Short mmCIF file of C-alpha atoms in Angstrom, two decimals:
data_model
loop_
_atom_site.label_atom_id
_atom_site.label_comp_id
_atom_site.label_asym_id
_atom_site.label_seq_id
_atom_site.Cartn_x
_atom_site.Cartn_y
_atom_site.Cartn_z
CA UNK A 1 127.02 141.79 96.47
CA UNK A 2 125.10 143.25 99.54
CA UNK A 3 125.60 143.36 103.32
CA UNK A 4 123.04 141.62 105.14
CA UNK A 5 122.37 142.91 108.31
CA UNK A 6 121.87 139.79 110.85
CA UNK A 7 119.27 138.99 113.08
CA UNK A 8 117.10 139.95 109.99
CA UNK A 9 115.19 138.66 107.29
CA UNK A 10 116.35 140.53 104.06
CA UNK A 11 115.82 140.94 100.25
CA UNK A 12 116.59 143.23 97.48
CA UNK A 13 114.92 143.29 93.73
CA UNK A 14 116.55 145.03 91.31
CA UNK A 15 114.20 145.58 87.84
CA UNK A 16 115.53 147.32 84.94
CA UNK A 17 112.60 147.79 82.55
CA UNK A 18 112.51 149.00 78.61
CA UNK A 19 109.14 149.74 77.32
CA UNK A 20 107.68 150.96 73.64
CA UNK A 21 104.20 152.02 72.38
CA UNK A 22 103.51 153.13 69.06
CA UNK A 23 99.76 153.80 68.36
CA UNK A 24 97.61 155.32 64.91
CA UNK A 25 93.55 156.16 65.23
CA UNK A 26 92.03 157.11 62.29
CA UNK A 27 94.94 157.91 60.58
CA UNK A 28 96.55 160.24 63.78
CA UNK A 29 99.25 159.06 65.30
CA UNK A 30 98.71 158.90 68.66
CA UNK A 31 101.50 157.57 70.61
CA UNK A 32 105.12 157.11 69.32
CA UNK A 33 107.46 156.33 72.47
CA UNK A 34 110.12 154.88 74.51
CA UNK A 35 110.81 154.66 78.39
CA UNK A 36 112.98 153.00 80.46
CA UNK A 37 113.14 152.58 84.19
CA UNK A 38 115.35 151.30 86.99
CA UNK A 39 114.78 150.42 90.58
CA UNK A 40 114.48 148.49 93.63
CA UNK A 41 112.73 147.55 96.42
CA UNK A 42 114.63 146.18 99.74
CA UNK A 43 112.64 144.30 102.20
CA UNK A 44 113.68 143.71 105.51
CA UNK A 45 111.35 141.31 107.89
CA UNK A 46 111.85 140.77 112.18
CA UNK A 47 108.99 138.27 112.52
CA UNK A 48 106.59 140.19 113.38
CA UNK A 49 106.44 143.49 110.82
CA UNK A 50 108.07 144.11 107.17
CA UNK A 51 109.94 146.98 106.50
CA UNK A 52 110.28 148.39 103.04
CA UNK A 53 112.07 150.92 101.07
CA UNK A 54 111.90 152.12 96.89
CA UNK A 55 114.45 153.47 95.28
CA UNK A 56 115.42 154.51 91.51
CA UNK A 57 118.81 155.49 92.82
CA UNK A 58 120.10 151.87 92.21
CA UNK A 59 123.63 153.42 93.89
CA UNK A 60 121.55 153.68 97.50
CA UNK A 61 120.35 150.13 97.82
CA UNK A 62 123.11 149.42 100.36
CA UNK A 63 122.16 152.56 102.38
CA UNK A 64 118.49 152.09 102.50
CA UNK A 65 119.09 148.07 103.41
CA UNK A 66 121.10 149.64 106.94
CA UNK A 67 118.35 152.07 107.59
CA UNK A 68 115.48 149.96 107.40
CA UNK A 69 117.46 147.05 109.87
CA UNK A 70 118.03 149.84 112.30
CA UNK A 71 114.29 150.69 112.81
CA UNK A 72 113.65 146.59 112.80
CA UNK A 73 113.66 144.41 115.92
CA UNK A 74 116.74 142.38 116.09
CA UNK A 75 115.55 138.42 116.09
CA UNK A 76 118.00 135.76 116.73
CA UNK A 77 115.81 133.01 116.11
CA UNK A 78 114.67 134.61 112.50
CA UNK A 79 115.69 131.38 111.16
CA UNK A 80 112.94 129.80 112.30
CA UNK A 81 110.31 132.26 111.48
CA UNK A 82 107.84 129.74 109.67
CA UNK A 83 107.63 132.21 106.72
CA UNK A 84 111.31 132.52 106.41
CA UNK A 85 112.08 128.76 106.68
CA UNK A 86 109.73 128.31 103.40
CA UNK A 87 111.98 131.32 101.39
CA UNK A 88 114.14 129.35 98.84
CA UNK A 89 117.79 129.49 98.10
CA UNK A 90 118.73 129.29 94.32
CA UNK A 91 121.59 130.57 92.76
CA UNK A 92 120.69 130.66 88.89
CA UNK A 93 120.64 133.30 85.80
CA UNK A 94 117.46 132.23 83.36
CA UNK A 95 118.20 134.85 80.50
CA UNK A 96 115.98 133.32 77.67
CA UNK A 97 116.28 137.21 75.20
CA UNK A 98 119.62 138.02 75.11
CA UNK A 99 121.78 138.55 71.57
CA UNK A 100 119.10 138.70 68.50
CA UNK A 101 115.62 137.52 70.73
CA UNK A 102 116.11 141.07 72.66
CA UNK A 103 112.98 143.24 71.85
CA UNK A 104 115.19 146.04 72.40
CA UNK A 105 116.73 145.61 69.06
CA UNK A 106 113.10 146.47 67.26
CA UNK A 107 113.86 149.76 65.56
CA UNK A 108 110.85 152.32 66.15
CA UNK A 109 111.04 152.09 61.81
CA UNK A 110 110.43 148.49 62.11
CA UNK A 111 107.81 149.27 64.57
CA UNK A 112 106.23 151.67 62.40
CA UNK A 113 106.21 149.58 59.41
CA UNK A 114 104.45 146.20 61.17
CA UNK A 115 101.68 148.61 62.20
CA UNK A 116 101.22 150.42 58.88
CA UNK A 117 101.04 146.97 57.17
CA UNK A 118 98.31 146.05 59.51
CA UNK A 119 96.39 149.45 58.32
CA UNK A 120 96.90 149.08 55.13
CA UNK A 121 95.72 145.47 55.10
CA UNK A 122 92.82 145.78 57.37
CA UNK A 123 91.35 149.59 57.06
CA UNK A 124 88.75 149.33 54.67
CA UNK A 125 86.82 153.17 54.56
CA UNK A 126 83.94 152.41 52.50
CA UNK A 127 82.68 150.03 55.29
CA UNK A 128 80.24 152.89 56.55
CA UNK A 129 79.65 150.90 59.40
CA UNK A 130 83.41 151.36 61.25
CA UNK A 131 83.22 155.22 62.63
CA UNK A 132 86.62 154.90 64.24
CA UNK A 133 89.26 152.07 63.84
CA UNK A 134 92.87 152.11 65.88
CA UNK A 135 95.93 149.90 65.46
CA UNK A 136 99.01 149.99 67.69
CA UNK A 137 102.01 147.90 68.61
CA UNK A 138 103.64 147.89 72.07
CA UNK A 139 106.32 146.01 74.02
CA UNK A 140 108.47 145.67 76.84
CA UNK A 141 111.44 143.85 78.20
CA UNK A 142 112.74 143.70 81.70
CA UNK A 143 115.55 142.21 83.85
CA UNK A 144 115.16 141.12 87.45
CA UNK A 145 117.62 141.10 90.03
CA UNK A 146 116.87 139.03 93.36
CA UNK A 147 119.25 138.85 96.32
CA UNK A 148 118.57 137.47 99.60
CA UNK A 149 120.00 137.29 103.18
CA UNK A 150 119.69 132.96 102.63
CA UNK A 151 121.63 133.42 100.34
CA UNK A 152 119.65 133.61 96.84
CA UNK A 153 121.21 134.93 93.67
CA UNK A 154 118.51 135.31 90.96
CA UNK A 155 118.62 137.00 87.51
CA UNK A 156 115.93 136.62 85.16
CA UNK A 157 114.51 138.60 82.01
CA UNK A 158 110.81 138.54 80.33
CA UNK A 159 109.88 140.46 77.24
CA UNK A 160 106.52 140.74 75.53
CA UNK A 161 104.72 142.43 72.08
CA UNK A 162 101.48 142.80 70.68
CA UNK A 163 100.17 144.09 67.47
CA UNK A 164 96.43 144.81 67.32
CA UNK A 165 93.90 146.65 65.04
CA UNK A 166 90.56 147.43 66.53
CA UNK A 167 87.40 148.83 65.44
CA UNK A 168 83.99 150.58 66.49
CA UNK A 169 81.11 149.82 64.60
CA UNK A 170 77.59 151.77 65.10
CA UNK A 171 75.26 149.00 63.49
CA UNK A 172 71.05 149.26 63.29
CA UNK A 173 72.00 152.32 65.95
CA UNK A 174 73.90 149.94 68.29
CA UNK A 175 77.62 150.88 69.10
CA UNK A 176 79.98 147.57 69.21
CA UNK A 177 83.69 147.16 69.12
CA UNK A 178 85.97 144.66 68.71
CA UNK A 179 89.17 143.38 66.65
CA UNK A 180 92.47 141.49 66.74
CA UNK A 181 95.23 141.50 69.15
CA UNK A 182 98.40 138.94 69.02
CA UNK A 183 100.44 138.66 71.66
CA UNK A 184 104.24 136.90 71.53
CA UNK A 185 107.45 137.33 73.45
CA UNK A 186 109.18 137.49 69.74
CA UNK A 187 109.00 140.00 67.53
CA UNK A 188 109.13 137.98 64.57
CA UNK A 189 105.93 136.46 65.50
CA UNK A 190 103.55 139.61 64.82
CA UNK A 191 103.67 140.05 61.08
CA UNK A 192 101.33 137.83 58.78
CA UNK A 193 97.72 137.95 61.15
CA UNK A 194 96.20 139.71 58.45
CA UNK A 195 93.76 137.57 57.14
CA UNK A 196 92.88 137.06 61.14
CA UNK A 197 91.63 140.04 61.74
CA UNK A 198 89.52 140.73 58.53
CA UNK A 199 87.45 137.28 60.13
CA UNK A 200 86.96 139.10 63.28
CA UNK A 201 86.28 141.86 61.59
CA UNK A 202 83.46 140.20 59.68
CA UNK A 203 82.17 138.51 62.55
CA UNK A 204 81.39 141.51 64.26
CA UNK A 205 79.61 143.12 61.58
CA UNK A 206 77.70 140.09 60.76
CA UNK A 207 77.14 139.69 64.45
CA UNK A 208 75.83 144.04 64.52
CA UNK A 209 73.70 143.52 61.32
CA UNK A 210 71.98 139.75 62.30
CA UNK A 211 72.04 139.70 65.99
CA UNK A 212 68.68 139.61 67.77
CA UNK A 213 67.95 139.74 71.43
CA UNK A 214 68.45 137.04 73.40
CA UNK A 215 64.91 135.82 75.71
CA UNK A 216 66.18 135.47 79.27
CA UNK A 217 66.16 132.45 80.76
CA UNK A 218 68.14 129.18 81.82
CA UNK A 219 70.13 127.83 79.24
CA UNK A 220 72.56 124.53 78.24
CA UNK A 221 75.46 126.86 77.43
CA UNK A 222 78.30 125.40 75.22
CA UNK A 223 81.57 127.90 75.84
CA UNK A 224 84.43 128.23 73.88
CA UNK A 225 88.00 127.63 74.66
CA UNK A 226 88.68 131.99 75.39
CA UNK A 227 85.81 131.76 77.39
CA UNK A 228 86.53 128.62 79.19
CA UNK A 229 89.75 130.48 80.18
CA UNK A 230 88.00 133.04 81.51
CA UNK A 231 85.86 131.29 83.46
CA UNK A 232 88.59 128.94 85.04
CA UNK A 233 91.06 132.29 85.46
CA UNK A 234 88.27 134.26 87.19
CA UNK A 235 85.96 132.03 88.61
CA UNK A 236 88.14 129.42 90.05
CA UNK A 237 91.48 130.63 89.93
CA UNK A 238 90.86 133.72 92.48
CA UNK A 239 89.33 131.33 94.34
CA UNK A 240 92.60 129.79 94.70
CA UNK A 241 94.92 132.38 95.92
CA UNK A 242 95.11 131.59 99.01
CA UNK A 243 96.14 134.91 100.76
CA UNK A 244 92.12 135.28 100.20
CA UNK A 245 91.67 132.38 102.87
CA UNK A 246 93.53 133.83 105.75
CA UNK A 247 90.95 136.05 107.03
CA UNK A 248 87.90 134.02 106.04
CA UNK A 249 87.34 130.44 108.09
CA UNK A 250 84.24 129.97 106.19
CA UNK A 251 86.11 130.02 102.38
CA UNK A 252 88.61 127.90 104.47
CA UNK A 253 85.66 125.66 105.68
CA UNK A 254 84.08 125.19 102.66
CA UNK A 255 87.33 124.84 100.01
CA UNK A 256 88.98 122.04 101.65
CA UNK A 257 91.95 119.84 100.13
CA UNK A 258 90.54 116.26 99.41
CA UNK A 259 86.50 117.90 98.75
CA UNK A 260 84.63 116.94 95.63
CA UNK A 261 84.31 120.37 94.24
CA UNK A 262 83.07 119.55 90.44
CA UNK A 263 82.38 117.27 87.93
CA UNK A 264 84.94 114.31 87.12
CA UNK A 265 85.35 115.73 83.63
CA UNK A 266 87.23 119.26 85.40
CA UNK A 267 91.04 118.85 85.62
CA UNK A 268 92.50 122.94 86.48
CA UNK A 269 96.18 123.44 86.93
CA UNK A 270 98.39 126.47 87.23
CA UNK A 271 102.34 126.10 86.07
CA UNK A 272 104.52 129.50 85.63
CA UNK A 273 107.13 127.33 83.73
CA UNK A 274 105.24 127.52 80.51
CA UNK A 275 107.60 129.28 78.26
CA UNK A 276 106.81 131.26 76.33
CA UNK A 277 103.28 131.80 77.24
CA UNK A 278 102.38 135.21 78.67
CA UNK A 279 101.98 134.27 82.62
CA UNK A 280 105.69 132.19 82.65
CA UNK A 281 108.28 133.21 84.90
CA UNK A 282 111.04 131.40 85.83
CA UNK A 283 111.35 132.32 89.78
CA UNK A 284 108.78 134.45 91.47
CA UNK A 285 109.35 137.77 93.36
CA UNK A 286 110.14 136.08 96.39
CA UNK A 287 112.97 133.85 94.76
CA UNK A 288 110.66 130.92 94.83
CA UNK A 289 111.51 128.61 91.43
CA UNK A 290 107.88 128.14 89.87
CA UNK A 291 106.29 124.41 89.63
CA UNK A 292 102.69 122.78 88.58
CA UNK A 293 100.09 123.14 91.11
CA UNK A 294 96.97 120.75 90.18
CA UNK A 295 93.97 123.13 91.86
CA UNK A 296 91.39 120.35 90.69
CA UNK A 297 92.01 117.20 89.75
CA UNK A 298 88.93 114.91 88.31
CA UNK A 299 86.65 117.50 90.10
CA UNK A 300 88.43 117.14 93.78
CA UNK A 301 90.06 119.91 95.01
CA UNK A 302 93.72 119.51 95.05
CA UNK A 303 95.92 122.09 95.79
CA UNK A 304 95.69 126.23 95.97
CA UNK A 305 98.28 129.11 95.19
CA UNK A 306 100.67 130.31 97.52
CA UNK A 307 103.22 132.54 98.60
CA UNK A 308 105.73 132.00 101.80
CA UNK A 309 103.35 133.47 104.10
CA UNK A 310 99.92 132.11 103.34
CA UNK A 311 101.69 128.86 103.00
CA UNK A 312 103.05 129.33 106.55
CA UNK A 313 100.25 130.50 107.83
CA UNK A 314 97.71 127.02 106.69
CA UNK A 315 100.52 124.47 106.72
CA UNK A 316 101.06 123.74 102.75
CA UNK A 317 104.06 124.40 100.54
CA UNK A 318 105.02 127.26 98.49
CA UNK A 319 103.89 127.23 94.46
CA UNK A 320 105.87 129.85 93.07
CA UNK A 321 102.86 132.89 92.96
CA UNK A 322 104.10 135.39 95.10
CA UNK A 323 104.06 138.12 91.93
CA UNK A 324 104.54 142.08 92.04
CA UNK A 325 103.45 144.42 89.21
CA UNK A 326 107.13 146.26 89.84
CA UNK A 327 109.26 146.96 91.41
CA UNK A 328 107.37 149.64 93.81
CA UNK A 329 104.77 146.93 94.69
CA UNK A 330 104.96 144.21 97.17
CA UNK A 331 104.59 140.50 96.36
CA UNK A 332 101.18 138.67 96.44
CA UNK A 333 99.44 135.74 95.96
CA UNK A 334 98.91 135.72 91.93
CA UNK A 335 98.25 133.30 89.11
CA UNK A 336 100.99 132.77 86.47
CA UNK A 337 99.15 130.71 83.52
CA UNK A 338 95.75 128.94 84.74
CA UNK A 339 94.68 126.30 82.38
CA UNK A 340 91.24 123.78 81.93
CA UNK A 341 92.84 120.58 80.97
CA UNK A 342 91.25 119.04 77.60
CA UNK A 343 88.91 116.04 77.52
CA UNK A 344 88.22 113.94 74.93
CA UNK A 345 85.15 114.93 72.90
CA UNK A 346 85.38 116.59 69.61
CA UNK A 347 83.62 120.23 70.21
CA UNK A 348 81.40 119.17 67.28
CA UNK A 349 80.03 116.99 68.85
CA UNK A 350 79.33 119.01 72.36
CA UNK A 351 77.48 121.71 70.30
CA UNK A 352 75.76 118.61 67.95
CA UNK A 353 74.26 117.11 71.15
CA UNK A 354 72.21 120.40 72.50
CA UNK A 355 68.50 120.96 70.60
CA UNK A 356 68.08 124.51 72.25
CA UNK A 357 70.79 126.55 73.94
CA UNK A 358 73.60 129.30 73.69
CA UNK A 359 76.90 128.90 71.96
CA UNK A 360 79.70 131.68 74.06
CA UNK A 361 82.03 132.50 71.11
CA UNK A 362 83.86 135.26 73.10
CA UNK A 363 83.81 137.36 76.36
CA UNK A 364 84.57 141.09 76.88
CA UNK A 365 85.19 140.28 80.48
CA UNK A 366 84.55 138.67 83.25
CA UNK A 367 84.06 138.48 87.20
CA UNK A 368 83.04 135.80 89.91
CA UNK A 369 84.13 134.23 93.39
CA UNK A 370 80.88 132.74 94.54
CA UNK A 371 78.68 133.86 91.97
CA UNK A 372 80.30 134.83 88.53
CA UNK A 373 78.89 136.92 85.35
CA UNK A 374 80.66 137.08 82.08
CA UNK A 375 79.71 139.20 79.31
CA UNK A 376 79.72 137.79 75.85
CA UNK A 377 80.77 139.64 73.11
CA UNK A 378 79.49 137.48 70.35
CA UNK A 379 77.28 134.46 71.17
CA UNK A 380 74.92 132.39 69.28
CA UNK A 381 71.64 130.30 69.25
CA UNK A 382 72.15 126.27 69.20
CA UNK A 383 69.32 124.49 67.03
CA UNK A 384 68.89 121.10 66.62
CA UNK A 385 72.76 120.49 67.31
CA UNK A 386 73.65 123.64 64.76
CA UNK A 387 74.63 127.35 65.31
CA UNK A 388 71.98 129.19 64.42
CA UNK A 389 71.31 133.05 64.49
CA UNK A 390 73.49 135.05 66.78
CA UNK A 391 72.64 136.84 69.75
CA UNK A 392 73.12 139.97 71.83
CA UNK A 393 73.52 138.74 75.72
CA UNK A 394 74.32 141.28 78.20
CA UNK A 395 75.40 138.62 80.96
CA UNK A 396 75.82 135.19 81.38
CA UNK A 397 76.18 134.49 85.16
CA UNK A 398 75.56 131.01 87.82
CA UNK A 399 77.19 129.41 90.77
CA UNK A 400 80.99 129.01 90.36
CA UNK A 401 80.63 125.65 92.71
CA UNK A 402 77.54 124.45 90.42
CA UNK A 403 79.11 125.38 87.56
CA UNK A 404 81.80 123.18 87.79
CA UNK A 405 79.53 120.32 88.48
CA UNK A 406 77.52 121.24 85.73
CA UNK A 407 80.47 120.81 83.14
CA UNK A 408 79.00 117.78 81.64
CA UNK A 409 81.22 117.92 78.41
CA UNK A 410 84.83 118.82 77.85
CA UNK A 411 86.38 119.01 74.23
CA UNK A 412 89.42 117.95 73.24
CA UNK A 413 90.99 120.99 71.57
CA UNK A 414 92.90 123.58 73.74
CA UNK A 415 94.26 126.87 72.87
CA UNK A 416 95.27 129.75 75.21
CA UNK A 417 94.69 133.35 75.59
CA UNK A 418 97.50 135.15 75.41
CA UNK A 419 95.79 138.82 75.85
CA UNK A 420 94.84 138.90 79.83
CA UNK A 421 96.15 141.41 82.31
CA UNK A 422 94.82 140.58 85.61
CA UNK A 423 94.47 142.87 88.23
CA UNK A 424 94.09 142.33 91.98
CA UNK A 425 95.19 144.57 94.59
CA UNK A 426 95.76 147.43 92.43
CA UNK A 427 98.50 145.72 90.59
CA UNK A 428 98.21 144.77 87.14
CA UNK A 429 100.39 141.63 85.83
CA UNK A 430 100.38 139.73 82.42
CA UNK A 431 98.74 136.73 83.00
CA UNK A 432 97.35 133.58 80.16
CA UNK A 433 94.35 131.38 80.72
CA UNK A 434 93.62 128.12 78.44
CA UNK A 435 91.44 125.64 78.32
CA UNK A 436 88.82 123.48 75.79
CA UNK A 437 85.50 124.03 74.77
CA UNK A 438 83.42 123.00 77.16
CA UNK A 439 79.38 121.96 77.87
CA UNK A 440 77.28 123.43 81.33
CA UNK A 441 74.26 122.03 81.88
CA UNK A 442 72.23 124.80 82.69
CA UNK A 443 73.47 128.84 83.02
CA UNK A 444 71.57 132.24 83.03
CA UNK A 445 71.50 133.82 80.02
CA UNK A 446 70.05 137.50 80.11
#
């Protein structure tokens, strides 16, 4: 399809991307569009610097390709470049939402009508409480081209919706928000949540009307599963991109394969080819076919995320994580969906076991590398083995590398979240975290 020039390392993406947003707040509409994009980005690499072009004019690609390998250095042995030797070849079309699964076929009526329902059903004005509510539904769809000078030949599509109604309270004087979101990569998925978001909806104005302050201290913390992927996406998953370790000998020093990094109850893994959860792809950006990568296995460190360089550079094998936001942006080192495997203890029986501590129900967000916070959004008090009243806690924060020692109790349920955007780098990509509910021995609770 392309001319590669030789002596060169070269590759072209191609994305064509379809998005939608249609958004009501307090009765306004707000946003009621439709955009769609083409481009590319062509890459071309001598062994020692990358040079890049972007284009929306998809007729140039050919054009741009020749004038970036005339300012390159010509390299006969680019072959053997060790980051080039680790670039796959594949030759394969994954097209999982062609025909009738296409989100393009959603008529902005049937947009309108899914998020009307949801107002209808869910907008209650006499709750005095609520001083401003929105509800929205957005999606997008794109197709990926990738072409290499190996020799790849990739074409892949992803898609994605949500429908979500949220709400902010002013309760006792204290602002709160918080609602329902549901994610899918099907339309048909979105309608009947209902009932789903009226218990949110009740949980947060139970939680503005009851909650009490928590006292600060050290607490036995018992997290639930959305938490538990929170924790694992950004407080151990970061940690195990390794483009981060390239520059740093002592992160290198002290996160070695083979180390006992946590308790035997912690199993983490990270797999892109878990369709149709929000973080799958089938190939990455650097035409690398995705794969499991065990990151801890019965608390011992066991593998870390890569793209072809950072593999190169410490001497392990590609995952399938090299991962732009678009085509404008350059491939990194990202996670795809980063999961806390289950144990085997009924989470009844995790929170039955604690006399005093703190029960996480959900997290606004979330940060960490060596030391991480959280902040809940709804938590409550654990009393003699029972949830008691619930609390407001600014910040819940500890030791990542304790922490995972401390995880003396892993449930046996799972679920994911299928709401995460991660940024890093100033890119932004859809991500999904999972895990269990889980027991810590001892975190600070302020």
């Amino acid at each position: 399809m392309f001319s590669f020039p030789e002596g060169l390392y070269s590759d072209i993406r191609i994305e064509h991307t379809y998005n939608a947003n249609y958004s009501v707040e307090n009765g306004e509409i707000k946003q009621n569009s439709e955009t769609s994009v083409a481009g590319a980005m062509i890459r071309v690499y001598d062994g020692k610097l990358w040079y890049t072009s972007v284009t929306n004019d998809l007729e140039s690609i050919q054009s741009e390709l020749d004038a970036l390998a005339e300012i390159a250095e010509k390299n006969a042995a680019i072959a053997d470049d060790p980051t080039v030797k680790l670039y796959e070849v594949h030759k394969d079309k994954v097209l999982h939402f062609e025909g009738g699964k296409d989100i393009r076929r959603v008529t902005r009526e049937e947009r309108e009508k899914l998020v009307q329902g949801y107002i209808s059903a869910c907008i209650d004005d006499s709750i005095e409480e609520i001083k401003k509510w929105s509800a929205g539904y957005s999606h997008d769809h794109t197709v990926k081209e990738f072409y290499s000078s190996k020799g790849a030949e990739i074409v892949q599509d992803y898609q994605q919706c949500a429908v979500w109604v949220w709400y902010e309270f002013v309760i006792n004087d204290i602002p709160l928000s918080g609602g329902g979101q549901f994610q899918s990569m099907f339309f048909e998925d979105l309608p009947g949540h209902e009932s789903k978001i009226l218990e949110k909806r009740d949980r947060y104005l139970d939680f503005g009307r009851n909650a009490v302050d928590v006292t600060p201290g050290d607490y036995i913390c018992v997290l639930a599963p959305s938490v538990t992927g929170m924790f694992t996406h950004e407080c151990f998953g970061h940690k195990s991109e390794a483009d981060y370790m390239l520059n740093d000998k002592a992160l290198r020093d002290e996160w070695v394969i083979g180390k006992k990094v946590g308790s035997d109850l912690v199993s983490i893994f990270d797999s892109g080819d878990m369709f149709p959860h929000r973080g799958y792809i089938a190939y990455d950006d650097e035409g690398t076919a995705v794969r499991e990568t065990w990151l801890i296995k019965d608390g011992v460190l066991s593998g870390r995320l890569h793209d072809a360089h950072s593999a190169a550079a410490l001497g392990e094998e590609v995952t399938g994580n090299a991962r732009a936001q678009d085509f404008g942006c350059s491939p990194m080192v990202r996670m795809t969906n980063t999961c806390m495997q289950a144990g085997e203890t009924p989470p009844e029986k995790l929170i039955a076991s604690v006399k005093d501590g703190v029960y996480v129900y959900n997290v606004q967000f979330g940060t960490g590398f060596s030391t991480f916070t959280m902040a809940p959004g709804i938590s409550y008090r654990i009393r003699e083995g029972k949830l008691a009243e619930p609390l407001r806690v600014n910040v819940i924060s500890g030791s990542v590398f304790q922490t995972l020692f401390d995880i003396d109790g892993v449930g046996n349920d799972f679920e994911f979240c299928e709401n995460t955007t991660c940024g890093k780098g100033g890119q932004w990509l859809p991500v999904s975290s999972a895990g269990p509910t889980i027991r810590v021995r001892s975190l600070n609770v302020n």
